[in-house]
Protein backbone atom coordinates (compact mmCIF):
# COMPACT_ATOMS: atom_id res chain seq x y z
CA UNK A 1 0.00 0.00 0.00
CA UNK A 2 1.70 3.22 -1.10
CA UNK A 3 1.12 6.33 0.96
CA UNK A 4 1.75 9.94 0.08
CA UNK A 5 4.61 10.64 2.53
CA UNK A 6 3.65 14.31 2.39
CA UNK A 7 0.45 13.45 4.18
CA UNK A 8 2.09 11.07 6.63
CA UNK A 9 3.66 14.10 8.31
CA UNK A 10 0.16 15.27 9.23
CA UNK A 11 -1.53 12.03 10.11
CA UNK A 12 -0.53 10.35 13.36
CA UNK A 13 -0.85 6.57 13.59
CA UNK A 14 -3.95 5.17 15.27
CA UNK A 15 -1.86 4.59 18.39
CA UNK A 16 -2.00 8.35 18.91
CA UNK A 17 -5.74 8.37 18.62
CA UNK A 18 -6.26 7.47 22.25
CA UNK A 19 -4.29 10.61 23.04
CA UNK A 20 -6.42 12.64 20.65
CA UNK A 21 -9.60 11.28 22.12
CA UNK A 22 -8.47 12.00 25.67
CA UNK A 23 -7.45 15.57 24.77
CA UNK A 24 -10.74 16.24 23.03
CA UNK A 25 -12.77 15.03 26.02
CA UNK A 26 -14.72 12.48 24.04
CA UNK A 27 -16.75 11.34 27.02
CA UNK A 28 -18.16 14.79 27.62
CA UNK A 29 -18.78 16.15 24.14
CA UNK A 30 -22.06 18.05 23.81
CA UNK A 31 -22.55 16.34 20.45
CA UNK A 32 -25.04 14.08 22.14
CA UNK A 33 -27.55 16.91 22.84
CA UNK A 34 -29.29 16.40 19.48
CA UNK A 35 -32.70 14.72 18.92
CA UNK A 36 -32.12 14.63 15.17
CA UNK A 37 -28.39 13.94 14.69
CA UNK A 38 -26.50 17.09 13.68
CA UNK A 39 -22.94 17.15 12.47
CA UNK A 40 -20.40 18.33 9.97
CA UNK A 41 -17.99 17.43 7.22
CA UNK A 42 -14.49 17.01 8.62
CA UNK A 43 -11.02 17.71 7.18
CA UNK A 44 -8.97 14.86 8.67
CA UNK A 45 -5.65 16.69 8.51
CA UNK A 46 -6.97 19.53 10.68
CA UNK A 47 -7.81 17.08 13.47
CA UNK A 48 -4.08 16.96 14.14
CA UNK A 49 -3.01 20.51 13.28
CA UNK A 50 -5.86 22.49 14.87
CA UNK A 51 -6.92 21.43 18.40
CA UNK A 52 -9.63 24.12 18.55
CA UNK A 53 -11.18 22.70 15.36
CA UNK A 54 -11.13 19.18 16.78
CA UNK A 55 -12.62 20.27 20.09
CA UNK A 56 -15.39 22.25 18.34
CA UNK A 57 -16.34 19.17 16.31
CA UNK A 58 -16.45 16.96 19.41
CA UNK A 59 -18.55 19.54 21.23
CA UNK A 60 -21.07 20.16 18.44
CA UNK A 61 -21.35 16.99 16.37
CA UNK A 62 -23.07 13.67 16.90
CA UNK A 63 -22.43 12.62 13.28
CA UNK A 64 -19.58 13.33 10.86
CA UNK A 65 -18.57 12.76 7.25
CA UNK A 66 -15.13 13.24 5.64
CA UNK A 67 -14.93 16.32 3.42
CA UNK A 68 -11.90 14.61 1.90
CA UNK A 69 -10.20 11.32 2.68
CA UNK A 70 -12.45 8.72 1.13
CA UNK A 71 -12.75 9.95 -2.45
CA UNK A 72 -10.99 8.24 -5.33
CA UNK A 73 -8.42 11.05 -5.42
CA UNK A 74 -7.66 10.40 -1.73
CA UNK A 75 -7.44 6.64 -1.64
CA UNK A 76 -6.46 5.49 -5.12
CA UNK A 77 -2.96 6.75 -5.90
CA UNK A 78 -2.59 4.05 -8.58
CA UNK A 79 -4.66 1.37 -10.31
CA UNK A 80 -3.27 -1.24 -7.95
CA UNK A 81 -3.01 0.66 -4.66
CA UNK A 82 -5.43 1.74 -1.95
CA UNK A 83 -4.35 4.34 0.62
CA UNK A 84 -6.70 4.25 3.58
CA UNK A 85 -4.58 6.26 6.00
CA UNK A 86 -6.74 9.41 6.00
CA UNK A 87 -9.96 7.40 5.95
CA UNK A 88 -8.83 5.18 8.83
CA UNK A 89 -7.74 8.19 10.85
CA UNK A 90 -11.09 9.90 10.31
CA UNK A 91 -13.13 6.80 11.20
CA UNK A 92 -11.00 6.12 14.29
CA UNK A 93 -11.46 9.74 15.43
CA UNK A 94 -15.23 9.55 14.99
CA UNK A 95 -15.45 6.19 16.75
CA UNK A 96 -13.25 7.43 19.63
CA UNK A 97 -15.74 10.28 20.10
CA UNK A 98 -18.89 8.16 19.77
CA UNK A 99 -19.95 9.95 16.59
CA UNK A 100 -22.08 8.34 13.89
CA UNK A 101 -20.22 8.16 10.59
CA UNK A 102 -21.24 8.84 6.99
CA UNK A 103 -19.03 7.80 4.08
CA UNK A 104 -18.42 10.11 1.09
CA UNK A 105 -18.17 9.32 -1.82
CA UNK A 106 -17.82 5.93 -3.46
CA UNK A 107 -18.59 7.10 -7.02
CA UNK A 108 -18.49 10.66 -8.38
CA UNK A 109 -17.59 12.45 -11.59
CA UNK A 110 -15.23 14.63 -9.52
CA UNK A 111 -12.07 14.04 -7.49
CA UNK A 112 -10.83 11.31 -9.80
CA UNK A 113 -7.07 10.65 -10.02
CA UNK A 114 -5.46 11.15 -13.43
CA UNK A 115 -4.85 7.44 -14.05
CA UNK A 116 -8.60 6.74 -14.11
CA UNK A 117 -8.92 8.58 -17.44
CA UNK A 118 -7.30 5.52 -19.04
CA UNK A 119 -9.89 3.07 -17.67
CA UNK A 120 -11.22 1.14 -20.64
CA UNK A 121 -14.79 -0.03 -21.17
CA UNK A 122 -13.88 -3.71 -20.75
CA UNK A 123 -12.31 -3.22 -17.32
CA UNK A 124 -14.58 -0.47 -15.99
CA UNK A 125 -17.16 -2.63 -14.23
CA UNK A 126 -14.51 -4.76 -12.54
CA UNK A 127 -12.61 -1.72 -11.30
CA UNK A 128 -15.77 -0.04 -10.07
CA UNK A 129 -16.99 -3.11 -8.19
CA UNK A 130 -13.52 -3.78 -6.76
CA UNK A 131 -13.30 -0.21 -5.43
CA UNK A 132 -16.76 -0.08 -3.92
CA UNK A 133 -16.46 -3.50 -2.30
CA UNK A 134 -12.95 -2.86 -0.91
CA UNK A 135 -13.87 0.48 0.63
CA UNK A 136 -17.28 -0.49 2.00
CA UNK A 137 -16.02 -3.81 3.38
CA UNK A 138 -13.12 -2.08 5.16
CA UNK A 139 -15.52 0.04 7.19
CA UNK A 140 -18.41 -2.41 7.41
CA UNK A 141 -20.29 -1.90 10.66
CA UNK A 142 -18.48 1.41 11.29
CA UNK A 143 -19.69 3.65 8.45
CA UNK A 144 -23.47 3.47 8.78
CA UNK A 145 -24.44 5.42 5.66
CA UNK A 146 -22.69 5.88 2.33
CA UNK A 147 -23.01 8.40 -0.46
CA UNK A 148 -22.71 5.62 -3.01
CA UNK A 149 -23.17 7.82 -6.08
CA UNK A 150 -22.59 11.52 -5.62
CA UNK A 151 -24.33 13.97 -7.97
CA UNK A 152 -25.60 11.57 -10.65
CA UNK A 153 -27.76 14.22 -12.36
CA UNK A 154 -26.33 16.41 -15.14
CA UNK A 155 -25.56 20.03 -14.31
CA UNK A 156 -27.02 21.18 -17.62
CA UNK A 157 -29.57 19.99 -20.17
CA UNK A 158 -29.00 17.69 -23.08
CA UNK A 159 -27.30 14.74 -21.40
CA UNK A 160 -28.85 11.31 -22.05
CA UNK A 161 -31.32 10.59 -19.25
CA UNK A 162 -30.18 13.86 -17.71
CA UNK A 163 -27.26 11.97 -16.15
CA UNK A 164 -23.98 13.73 -15.36
CA UNK A 165 -21.12 12.85 -17.69
CA UNK A 166 -18.41 10.78 -16.00
CA UNK A 167 -15.93 8.03 -16.74
CA UNK A 168 -18.47 5.56 -15.38
CA UNK A 169 -21.39 6.82 -17.48
CA UNK A 170 -19.20 6.83 -20.56
CA UNK A 171 -17.84 3.31 -20.04
CA UNK A 172 -20.88 1.59 -18.53
CA UNK A 173 -23.90 3.73 -19.37
CA UNK A 174 -26.62 4.47 -16.76
CA UNK A 175 -26.19 0.94 -15.34
CA UNK A 176 -23.10 2.14 -13.41
CA UNK A 177 -25.42 3.46 -10.70
CA UNK A 178 -27.10 0.11 -10.06
CA UNK A 179 -23.74 -1.67 -10.31
CA UNK A 180 -22.31 0.58 -7.57
CA UNK A 181 -25.35 0.22 -5.31
CA UNK A 182 -25.41 -3.57 -5.64
CA UNK A 183 -21.67 -3.80 -4.91
CA UNK A 184 -22.07 -1.65 -1.78
CA UNK A 185 -25.02 -3.72 -0.55
CA UNK A 186 -23.03 -6.92 -1.02
CA UNK A 187 -20.04 -5.51 0.89
CA UNK A 188 -22.03 -4.30 3.92
CA UNK A 189 -25.71 -5.31 4.07
CA UNK A 190 -26.12 -3.16 7.18
CA UNK A 191 -25.05 0.11 5.52
CA UNK A 192 -27.67 2.61 4.41
CA UNK A 193 -27.09 3.42 0.73
CA UNK A 194 -27.71 6.98 -0.44
CA UNK A 195 -27.76 8.91 -3.71
CA UNK A 196 -26.52 12.43 -2.93
CA UNK A 197 -27.50 15.48 -5.03
CA UNK A 198 -27.37 19.25 -5.00
CA UNK A 199 -29.35 22.01 -6.72
CA UNK A 200 -32.83 20.71 -5.90
CA UNK A 201 -34.21 23.45 -3.68
CA UNK A 202 -34.35 26.82 -5.40
CA UNK A 203 -37.06 28.65 -7.32
CA UNK A 204 -36.66 28.28 -11.09
CA UNK A 205 -33.47 27.68 -12.99
CA UNK A 206 -31.84 24.32 -13.38
CA UNK A 207 -33.36 23.11 -10.08
CA UNK A 208 -36.70 22.41 -11.81
CA UNK A 209 -35.10 19.97 -14.28
CA UNK A 210 -32.82 18.41 -11.66
CA UNK A 211 -35.75 17.64 -9.35
CA UNK A 212 -37.64 15.90 -12.16
CA UNK A 213 -34.57 13.99 -13.37
CA UNK A 214 -33.55 12.93 -9.84
CA UNK A 215 -37.04 11.64 -9.08
CA UNK A 216 -37.17 9.76 -12.38
CA UNK A 217 -33.85 8.08 -11.55
CA UNK A 218 -35.06 7.12 -8.07
CA UNK A 219 -38.30 5.68 -9.46
CA UNK A 220 -36.39 3.61 -12.04
CA UNK A 221 -34.02 2.21 -9.39
CA UNK A 222 -36.96 1.28 -7.13
CA UNK A 223 -38.76 -0.31 -10.10
CA UNK A 224 -35.62 -2.35 -10.87
CA UNK A 225 -35.37 -3.42 -7.20
CA UNK A 226 -31.89 -1.93 -6.85
CA UNK A 227 -30.72 -1.68 -3.21
CA UNK A 228 -31.20 1.96 -2.12
CA UNK A 229 -32.27 3.37 1.25
CA UNK A 230 -32.28 7.13 0.94
CA UNK A 231 -31.39 10.38 -0.73
CA UNK A 232 -28.95 13.04 0.33
CA UNK A 233 -30.12 16.62 -0.18
CA UNK A 234 -26.80 18.42 -0.14
CA UNK A 235 -28.23 21.87 0.53
CA UNK A 236 -25.50 24.14 -0.83
CA UNK A 237 -27.96 27.02 -0.67
CA UNK A 238 -27.50 30.15 -2.80
CA UNK A 239 -28.01 33.02 -0.39
CA UNK A 240 -29.32 35.28 -3.18
CA UNK A 241 -31.98 32.80 -4.39
CA UNK A 242 -35.29 31.85 -2.79
CA UNK A 243 -36.06 28.34 -1.61
CA UNK A 244 -38.98 26.80 -3.50
CA UNK A 245 -40.71 25.45 -0.41
CA UNK A 246 -43.59 23.89 -2.37
CA UNK A 247 -41.41 22.18 -4.98
CA UNK A 248 -38.87 20.98 -2.40
CA UNK A 249 -41.70 19.74 -0.20
CA UNK A 250 -43.22 17.87 -3.13
CA UNK A 251 -39.87 16.26 -3.91
CA UNK A 252 -39.45 15.09 -0.30
CA UNK A 253 -43.04 13.78 -0.32
CA UNK A 254 -42.38 11.82 -3.52
CA UNK A 255 -39.08 10.47 -2.14
CA UNK A 256 -40.85 9.32 1.02
CA UNK A 257 -43.58 7.70 -1.09
CA UNK A 258 -40.84 5.57 -2.66
CA UNK A 259 -39.93 4.33 0.81
CA UNK A 260 -36.69 6.30 0.89
CA UNK A 261 -35.26 8.34 3.75
CA UNK A 262 -33.88 11.88 3.52
CA UNK A 263 -30.58 13.18 4.88
CA UNK A 264 -29.41 16.79 4.70
CA UNK A 265 -25.81 16.07 3.79
CA UNK A 266 -23.83 19.23 2.92
CA UNK A 267 -25.74 22.26 4.20
CA UNK A 268 -24.12 25.66 3.88
CA UNK A 269 -24.99 29.04 2.36
CA UNK A 270 -23.07 30.43 -0.61
CA UNK A 271 -23.21 34.08 0.42
CA UNK A 272 -21.22 35.62 -2.46
CA UNK A 273 -24.28 37.48 -3.73
CA UNK A 274 -25.48 38.73 -0.35
CA UNK A 275 -24.82 42.35 0.61
CA UNK A 276 -22.96 42.97 3.88
CA UNK A 277 -22.35 43.74 6.67
CA UNK A 278 -21.77 40.45 8.47
CA UNK A 279 -24.92 40.50 10.59
CA UNK A 280 -27.06 41.15 7.49
CA UNK A 281 -25.41 38.21 5.71
CA UNK A 282 -25.95 35.98 8.74
CA UNK A 283 -29.63 36.96 8.98
CA UNK A 284 -30.39 36.14 5.33
CA UNK A 285 -28.30 32.96 5.43
CA UNK A 286 -30.20 31.77 8.51
CA UNK A 287 -33.53 32.52 6.82
CA UNK A 288 -32.54 30.42 3.77
CA UNK A 289 -31.59 27.52 6.08
CA UNK A 290 -34.91 27.95 7.91
CA UNK A 291 -36.87 27.84 4.63
CA UNK A 292 -34.88 24.82 3.43
CA UNK A 293 -35.18 22.78 6.63
CA UNK A 294 -38.78 23.90 7.13
CA UNK A 295 -39.81 22.60 3.70
CA UNK A 296 -38.14 19.24 4.37
CA UNK A 297 -39.23 18.71 7.97
CA UNK A 298 -42.83 19.57 7.06
CA UNK A 299 -42.89 16.42 4.88
CA UNK A 300 -40.40 14.03 6.50
CA UNK A 301 -37.99 14.26 9.41
CA UNK A 302 -34.47 13.72 8.03
CA UNK A 303 -32.19 10.94 9.32
CA UNK A 304 -29.63 13.65 10.09
CA UNK A 305 -28.59 17.20 9.24
CA UNK A 306 -24.94 17.80 8.35
CA UNK A 307 -23.33 21.05 7.35
CA UNK A 308 -20.41 21.05 4.94
CA UNK A 309 -18.05 22.27 7.58
CA UNK A 310 -18.64 23.72 11.04
CA UNK A 311 -16.79 27.05 11.03
CA UNK A 312 -16.33 29.83 8.46
CA UNK A 313 -12.61 29.36 9.08
CA UNK A 314 -12.61 26.21 6.94
CA UNK A 315 -15.00 26.09 3.97
CA UNK A 316 -14.84 25.27 0.27
CA UNK A 317 -17.04 28.30 -0.51
CA UNK A 318 -14.34 31.02 -0.70
CA UNK A 319 -12.39 28.95 -3.22
CA UNK A 320 -15.20 29.09 -5.75
CA UNK A 321 -17.54 31.85 -4.55
CA UNK A 322 -15.39 34.60 -2.98
CA UNK A 323 -17.43 37.62 -1.99
CA UNK A 324 -17.26 40.46 -4.48
CA UNK A 325 -16.80 43.00 -1.69
CA UNK A 326 -13.66 41.16 -0.57
CA UNK A 327 -15.00 40.40 2.92
CA UNK A 328 -14.74 36.81 4.23
CA UNK A 329 -17.51 34.37 3.29
CA UNK A 330 -19.90 33.39 6.10
CA UNK A 331 -21.36 30.02 4.90
CA UNK A 332 -21.43 27.93 8.10
CA UNK A 333 -23.07 27.77 11.57
CA UNK A 334 -20.00 28.98 13.52
CA UNK A 335 -17.93 32.03 12.62
CA UNK A 336 -14.17 31.92 12.17
CA UNK A 337 -13.70 32.19 15.95
CA UNK A 338 -16.08 29.26 16.55
CA UNK A 339 -18.89 31.52 17.82
CA UNK A 340 -22.42 30.33 16.96
CA UNK A 341 -24.29 32.42 14.40
CA UNK A 342 -28.02 32.74 13.67
CA UNK A 343 -27.73 29.70 11.40
CA UNK A 344 -26.77 27.47 14.33
CA UNK A 345 -29.79 28.68 16.27
CA UNK A 346 -32.01 27.67 13.33
CA UNK A 347 -30.41 24.22 13.17
CA UNK A 348 -30.89 23.82 16.93
CA UNK A 349 -34.57 24.71 16.56
CA UNK A 350 -35.05 21.76 14.15
CA UNK A 351 -32.64 19.19 15.55
CA UNK A 352 -32.44 19.57 19.31
O1 LIG B 1 -4.77 17.33 -0.26
C1 LIG B 1 -4.27 18.09 -1.38
C2 LIG B 1 -2.95 18.77 -1.03
O2 LIG B 1 -1.97 17.76 -0.77
C3 LIG B 1 -2.51 19.67 -2.19
O3 LIG B 1 -1.34 20.37 -1.83
C4 LIG B 1 -3.65 20.67 -2.49
C5 LIG B 1 -3.27 21.60 -3.62
O4 LIG B 1 -3.80 21.14 -4.82
O5 LIG B 1 -4.84 19.94 -2.85
C6 LIG B 1 -5.31 19.15 -1.77
O6 LIG B 1 -6.47 18.44 -2.16
C7 LIG B 1 -7.63 19.28 -2.27
C8 LIG B 1 -8.72 18.66 -1.39
O7 LIG B 1 -9.96 19.41 -1.53
C9 LIG B 1 -8.32 18.63 0.09
O8 LIG B 1 -8.23 19.95 0.56
C10 LIG B 1 -8.09 19.27 -3.73
O9 LIG B 1 -7.13 19.94 -4.53
C11 LIG B 1 -9.44 19.99 -3.84
O10 LIG B 1 -9.96 19.83 -5.16
C12 LIG B 1 -10.45 19.35 -2.87
O11 LIG B 1 -11.65 20.09 -2.96
C13 LIG B 1 -12.79 19.44 -2.37
C14 LIG B 1 -13.78 19.10 -3.50
O12 LIG B 1 -15.00 18.57 -2.93
C15 LIG B 1 -13.22 18.06 -4.46
O13 LIG B 1 -12.97 16.87 -3.78
C16 LIG B 1 -13.42 20.42 -1.39
O14 LIG B 1 -12.55 20.60 -0.28
C17 LIG B 1 -14.74 19.85 -0.90
O15 LIG B 1 -15.42 20.80 -0.07
C18 LIG B 1 -15.65 19.53 -2.08
O16 LIG B 1 -16.81 18.94 -1.56
C19 LIG B 1 -17.83 18.65 -2.54
C20 LIG B 1 -18.45 17.31 -2.16
O17 LIG B 1 -17.44 16.30 -2.13
C21 LIG B 1 -19.60 16.95 -3.11
N1 LIG B 1 -20.61 18.01 -3.12
C22 LIG B 1 -20.05 19.35 -3.47
C23 LIG B 1 -18.93 19.72 -2.49
C24 LIG B 1 -18.40 21.11 -2.76
O18 LIG B 1 -17.78 21.14 -4.03
XYZ file of C-alpha atoms and ligand atoms in Angstrom:
395
model
C 0.000 0.000 0.000
C 1.699 3.222 -1.097
C 1.120 6.329 0.962
C 1.752 9.941 0.078
C 4.607 10.637 2.527
C 3.647 14.306 2.390
C 0.451 13.453 4.185
C 2.086 11.067 6.634
C 3.663 14.102 8.309
C 0.163 15.271 9.229
C -1.534 12.032 10.113
C -0.527 10.345 13.361
C -0.848 6.569 13.590
C -3.949 5.175 15.269
C -1.857 4.588 18.389
C -1.999 8.350 18.911
C -5.741 8.370 18.619
C -6.262 7.466 22.247
C -4.293 10.610 23.037
C -6.418 12.642 20.654
C -9.602 11.277 22.123
C -8.465 11.999 25.674
C -7.446 15.573 24.768
C -10.740 16.243 23.032
C -12.771 15.032 26.024
C -14.724 12.477 24.036
C -16.745 11.336 27.019
C -18.160 14.790 27.617
C -18.781 16.150 24.135
C -22.058 18.051 23.805
C -22.553 16.342 20.446
C -25.036 14.082 22.140
C -27.554 16.912 22.837
C -29.294 16.403 19.480
C -32.705 14.721 18.922
C -32.118 14.633 15.172
C -28.385 13.944 14.694
C -26.504 17.091 13.682
C -22.944 17.151 12.470
C -20.397 18.325 9.972
C -17.990 17.435 7.220
C -14.487 17.007 8.621
C -11.020 17.710 7.178
C -8.967 14.856 8.673
C -5.646 16.695 8.512
C -6.971 19.534 10.678
C -7.806 17.079 13.466
C -4.075 16.964 14.141
C -3.005 20.511 13.278
C -5.857 22.487 14.867
C -6.924 21.427 18.396
C -9.629 24.125 18.546
C -11.183 22.697 15.356
C -11.132 19.182 16.783
C -12.618 20.275 20.090
C -15.386 22.250 18.344
C -16.341 19.167 16.307
C -16.452 16.958 19.408
C -18.554 19.542 21.230
C -21.072 20.155 18.437
C -21.355 16.986 16.366
C -23.069 13.668 16.899
C -22.434 12.620 13.281
C -19.585 13.328 10.859
C -18.570 12.760 7.247
C -15.129 13.235 5.643
C -14.935 16.323 3.419
C -11.902 14.609 1.904
C -10.196 11.321 2.682
C -12.451 8.715 1.129
C -12.750 9.947 -2.449
C -10.990 8.240 -5.331
C -8.418 11.054 -5.416
C -7.657 10.403 -1.734
C -7.444 6.636 -1.643
C -6.461 5.488 -5.118
C -2.962 6.752 -5.904
C -2.586 4.055 -8.582
C -4.663 1.366 -10.313
C -3.269 -1.243 -7.946
C -3.006 0.659 -4.661
C -5.432 1.740 -1.950
C -4.348 4.339 0.620
C -6.700 4.254 3.582
C -4.577 6.259 6.000
C -6.737 9.406 5.996
C -9.965 7.396 5.948
C -8.834 5.175 8.828
C -7.735 8.191 10.852
C -11.094 9.897 10.311
C -13.132 6.798 11.202
C -10.997 6.122 14.286
C -11.455 9.743 15.429
C -15.230 9.547 14.987
C -15.455 6.188 16.753
C -13.253 7.430 19.627
C -15.735 10.284 20.098
C -18.888 8.156 19.770
C -19.954 9.952 16.593
C -22.078 8.337 13.892
C -20.224 8.163 10.587
C -21.236 8.838 6.989
C -19.032 7.804 4.076
C -18.420 10.112 1.089
C -18.166 9.324 -1.822
C -17.816 5.934 -3.463
C -18.590 7.095 -7.020
C -18.486 10.655 -8.381
C -17.594 12.453 -11.590
C -15.235 14.633 -9.522
C -12.067 14.042 -7.488
C -10.826 11.310 -9.800
C -7.068 10.650 -10.016
C -5.461 11.153 -13.427
C -4.848 7.438 -14.052
C -8.599 6.740 -14.113
C -8.921 8.577 -17.437
C -7.296 5.517 -19.035
C -9.890 3.074 -17.674
C -11.218 1.139 -20.644
C -14.794 -0.027 -21.171
C -13.881 -3.706 -20.747
C -12.309 -3.221 -17.316
C -14.585 -0.467 -15.987
C -17.160 -2.625 -14.227
C -14.509 -4.755 -12.538
C -12.606 -1.715 -11.304
C -15.770 -0.036 -10.067
C -16.989 -3.108 -8.186
C -13.521 -3.781 -6.761
C -13.300 -0.206 -5.435
C -16.762 -0.079 -3.917
C -16.463 -3.499 -2.296
C -12.950 -2.862 -0.911
C -13.870 0.485 0.626
C -17.280 -0.488 2.000
C -16.024 -3.813 3.383
C -13.119 -2.080 5.156
C -15.519 0.044 7.190
C -18.414 -2.410 7.413
C -20.292 -1.901 10.661
C -18.481 1.408 11.294
C -19.688 3.652 8.448
C -23.473 3.475 8.784
C -24.437 5.422 5.662
C -22.693 5.883 2.327
C -23.007 8.403 -0.463
C -22.707 5.619 -3.011
C -23.167 7.821 -6.076
C -22.592 11.525 -5.618
C -24.334 13.966 -7.967
C -25.597 11.568 -10.646
C -27.759 14.222 -12.358
C -26.331 16.409 -15.141
C -25.561 20.033 -14.313
C -27.025 21.185 -17.616
C -29.566 19.987 -20.175
C -28.995 17.694 -23.084
C -27.296 14.743 -21.403
C -28.852 11.314 -22.047
C -31.317 10.590 -19.245
C -30.175 13.860 -17.705
C -27.257 11.972 -16.152
C -23.982 13.732 -15.363
C -21.122 12.846 -17.695
C -18.412 10.776 -16.003
C -15.930 8.031 -16.737
C -18.473 5.557 -15.376
C -21.389 6.822 -17.475
C -19.200 6.833 -20.560
C -17.836 3.307 -20.044
C -20.883 1.590 -18.526
C -23.898 3.733 -19.369
C -26.623 4.466 -16.765
C -26.189 0.941 -15.339
C -23.102 2.145 -13.406
C -25.423 3.462 -10.701
C -27.102 0.109 -10.062
C -23.739 -1.673 -10.305
C -22.308 0.580 -7.565
C -25.351 0.221 -5.315
C -25.409 -3.572 -5.640
C -21.672 -3.796 -4.907
C -22.069 -1.649 -1.784
C -25.025 -3.718 -0.549
C -23.029 -6.916 -1.015
C -20.039 -5.512 0.889
C -22.025 -4.298 3.918
C -25.710 -5.313 4.070
C -26.121 -3.158 7.178
C -25.047 0.106 5.518
C -27.666 2.605 4.407
C -27.085 3.423 0.727
C -27.714 6.977 -0.444
C -27.758 8.914 -3.706
C -26.519 12.426 -2.931
C -27.498 15.477 -5.031
C -27.373 19.249 -5.004
C -29.350 22.012 -6.723
C -32.832 20.706 -5.895
C -34.213 23.449 -3.679
C -34.353 26.815 -5.404
C -37.058 28.647 -7.320
C -36.659 28.279 -11.089
C -33.471 27.684 -12.995
C -31.838 24.316 -13.375
C -33.364 23.114 -10.080
C -36.703 22.410 -11.812
C -35.103 19.972 -14.285
C -32.825 18.411 -11.657
C -35.746 17.642 -9.346
C -37.642 15.897 -12.159
C -34.575 13.988 -13.367
C -33.550 12.930 -9.837
C -37.039 11.644 -9.082
C -37.168 9.757 -12.385
C -33.847 8.077 -11.551
C -35.062 7.120 -8.066
C -38.303 5.680 -9.461
C -36.385 3.611 -12.042
C -34.021 2.214 -9.389
C -36.956 1.283 -7.133
C -38.760 -0.310 -10.100
C -35.619 -2.353 -10.870
C -35.371 -3.419 -7.201
C -31.889 -1.927 -6.851
C -30.721 -1.678 -3.212
C -31.200 1.963 -2.123
C -32.268 3.374 1.246
C -32.277 7.132 0.938
C -31.390 10.384 -0.735
C -28.953 13.044 0.328
C -30.123 16.617 -0.184
C -26.797 18.421 -0.141
C -28.226 21.867 0.528
C -25.503 24.136 -0.832
C -27.963 27.024 -0.670
C -27.497 30.146 -2.803
C -28.015 33.022 -0.391
C -29.321 35.284 -3.176
C -31.975 32.802 -4.390
C -35.293 31.853 -2.790
C -36.055 28.337 -1.607
C -38.984 26.802 -3.499
C -40.710 25.446 -0.408
C -43.593 23.889 -2.371
C -41.406 22.183 -4.978
C -38.872 20.982 -2.400
C -41.701 19.738 -0.197
C -43.223 17.868 -3.127
C -39.869 16.262 -3.910
C -39.455 15.094 -0.300
C -43.035 13.780 -0.320
C -42.380 11.820 -3.524
C -39.083 10.470 -2.143
C -40.854 9.321 1.018
C -43.581 7.701 -1.091
C -40.839 5.567 -2.664
C -39.928 4.328 0.811
C -36.685 6.303 0.886
C -35.260 8.342 3.754
C -33.877 11.878 3.522
C -30.584 13.178 4.882
C -29.414 16.792 4.704
C -25.811 16.068 3.786
C -23.833 19.227 2.924
C -25.741 22.259 4.204
C -24.120 25.657 3.877
C -24.993 29.044 2.357
C -23.066 30.432 -0.605
C -23.211 34.083 0.419
C -21.219 35.624 -2.463
C -24.284 37.476 -3.733
C -25.479 38.733 -0.348
C -24.823 42.349 0.612
C -22.960 42.973 3.885
C -22.353 43.743 6.671
C -21.769 40.445 8.469
C -24.918 40.497 10.592
C -27.063 41.148 7.494
C -25.408 38.211 5.706
C -25.951 35.977 8.735
C -29.630 36.958 8.976
C -30.394 36.142 5.333
C -28.302 32.964 5.434
C -30.197 31.769 8.507
C -33.526 32.525 6.818
C -32.536 30.420 3.771
C -31.595 27.523 6.075
C -34.914 27.950 7.911
C -36.867 27.843 4.635
C -34.881 24.817 3.435
C -35.182 22.775 6.632
C -38.779 23.901 7.126
C -39.810 22.599 3.704
C -38.135 19.244 4.375
C -39.228 18.712 7.968
C -42.826 19.570 7.061
C -42.887 16.419 4.882
C -40.400 14.033 6.496
C -37.986 14.262 9.413
C -34.474 13.718 8.030
C -32.195 10.944 9.315
C -29.631 13.653 10.090
C -28.588 17.202 9.244
C -24.944 17.796 8.351
C -23.328 21.051 7.349
C -20.408 21.048 4.940
C -18.046 22.270 7.582
C -18.636 23.725 11.043
C -16.787 27.053 11.028
C -16.333 29.828 8.461
C -12.607 29.361 9.082
C -12.615 26.206 6.935
C -15.003 26.091 3.975
C -14.835 25.274 0.274
C -17.039 28.298 -0.507
C -14.344 31.022 -0.698
C -12.388 28.947 -3.219
C -15.201 29.093 -5.751
C -17.537 31.854 -4.545
C -15.392 34.596 -2.984
C -17.425 37.620 -1.992
C -17.265 40.464 -4.484
C -16.795 43.003 -1.690
C -13.663 41.164 -0.568
C -15.000 40.396 2.924
C -14.741 36.807 4.233
C -17.506 34.374 3.287
C -19.899 33.389 6.098
C -21.363 30.020 4.897
C -21.431 27.933 8.100
C -23.074 27.766 11.572
C -20.000 28.984 13.516
C -17.931 32.026 12.623
C -14.166 31.916 12.168
C -13.699 32.186 15.952
C -16.084 29.259 16.549
C -18.886 31.525 17.825
C -22.424 30.329 16.960
C -24.295 32.421 14.396
C -28.024 32.739 13.672
C -27.727 29.702 11.396
C -26.766 27.474 14.335
C -29.794 28.677 16.273
C -32.013 27.672 13.326
C -30.412 24.224 13.170
C -30.885 23.817 16.928
C -34.568 24.708 16.562
C -35.049 21.759 14.151
C -32.641 19.195 15.553
C -32.436 19.566 19.314
O -4.772 17.334 -0.256
C -4.269 18.092 -1.384
C -2.955 18.766 -1.030
O -1.966 17.762 -0.771
C -2.509 19.671 -2.192
O -1.339 20.366 -1.829
C -3.648 20.665 -2.493
C -3.270 21.598 -3.621
O -3.803 21.138 -4.819
O -4.840 19.938 -2.855
C -5.309 19.148 -1.765
O -6.471 18.444 -2.160
C -7.626 19.285 -2.269
C -8.722 18.665 -1.386
O -9.962 19.410 -1.529
C -8.321 18.632 0.091
O -8.229 19.953 0.558
C -8.094 19.266 -3.726
O -7.126 19.938 -4.526
C -9.437 19.989 -3.839
O -9.963 19.834 -5.161
C -10.445 19.354 -2.871
O -11.648 20.094 -2.965
C -12.790 19.441 -2.371
C -13.782 19.103 -3.501
O -14.995 18.571 -2.934
C -13.224 18.062 -4.456
O -12.970 16.867 -3.776
C -13.421 20.415 -1.394
O -12.546 20.605 -0.285
C -14.745 19.853 -0.896
O -15.419 20.801 -0.065
C -15.652 19.526 -2.082
O -16.809 18.942 -1.558
C -17.834 18.648 -2.537
C -18.451 17.307 -2.155
O -17.442 16.302 -2.129
C -19.595 16.952 -3.107
N -20.608 18.011 -3.123
C -20.048 19.350 -3.472
C -18.933 19.718 -2.491
C -18.400 21.114 -2.764
O -17.784 21.140 -4.032
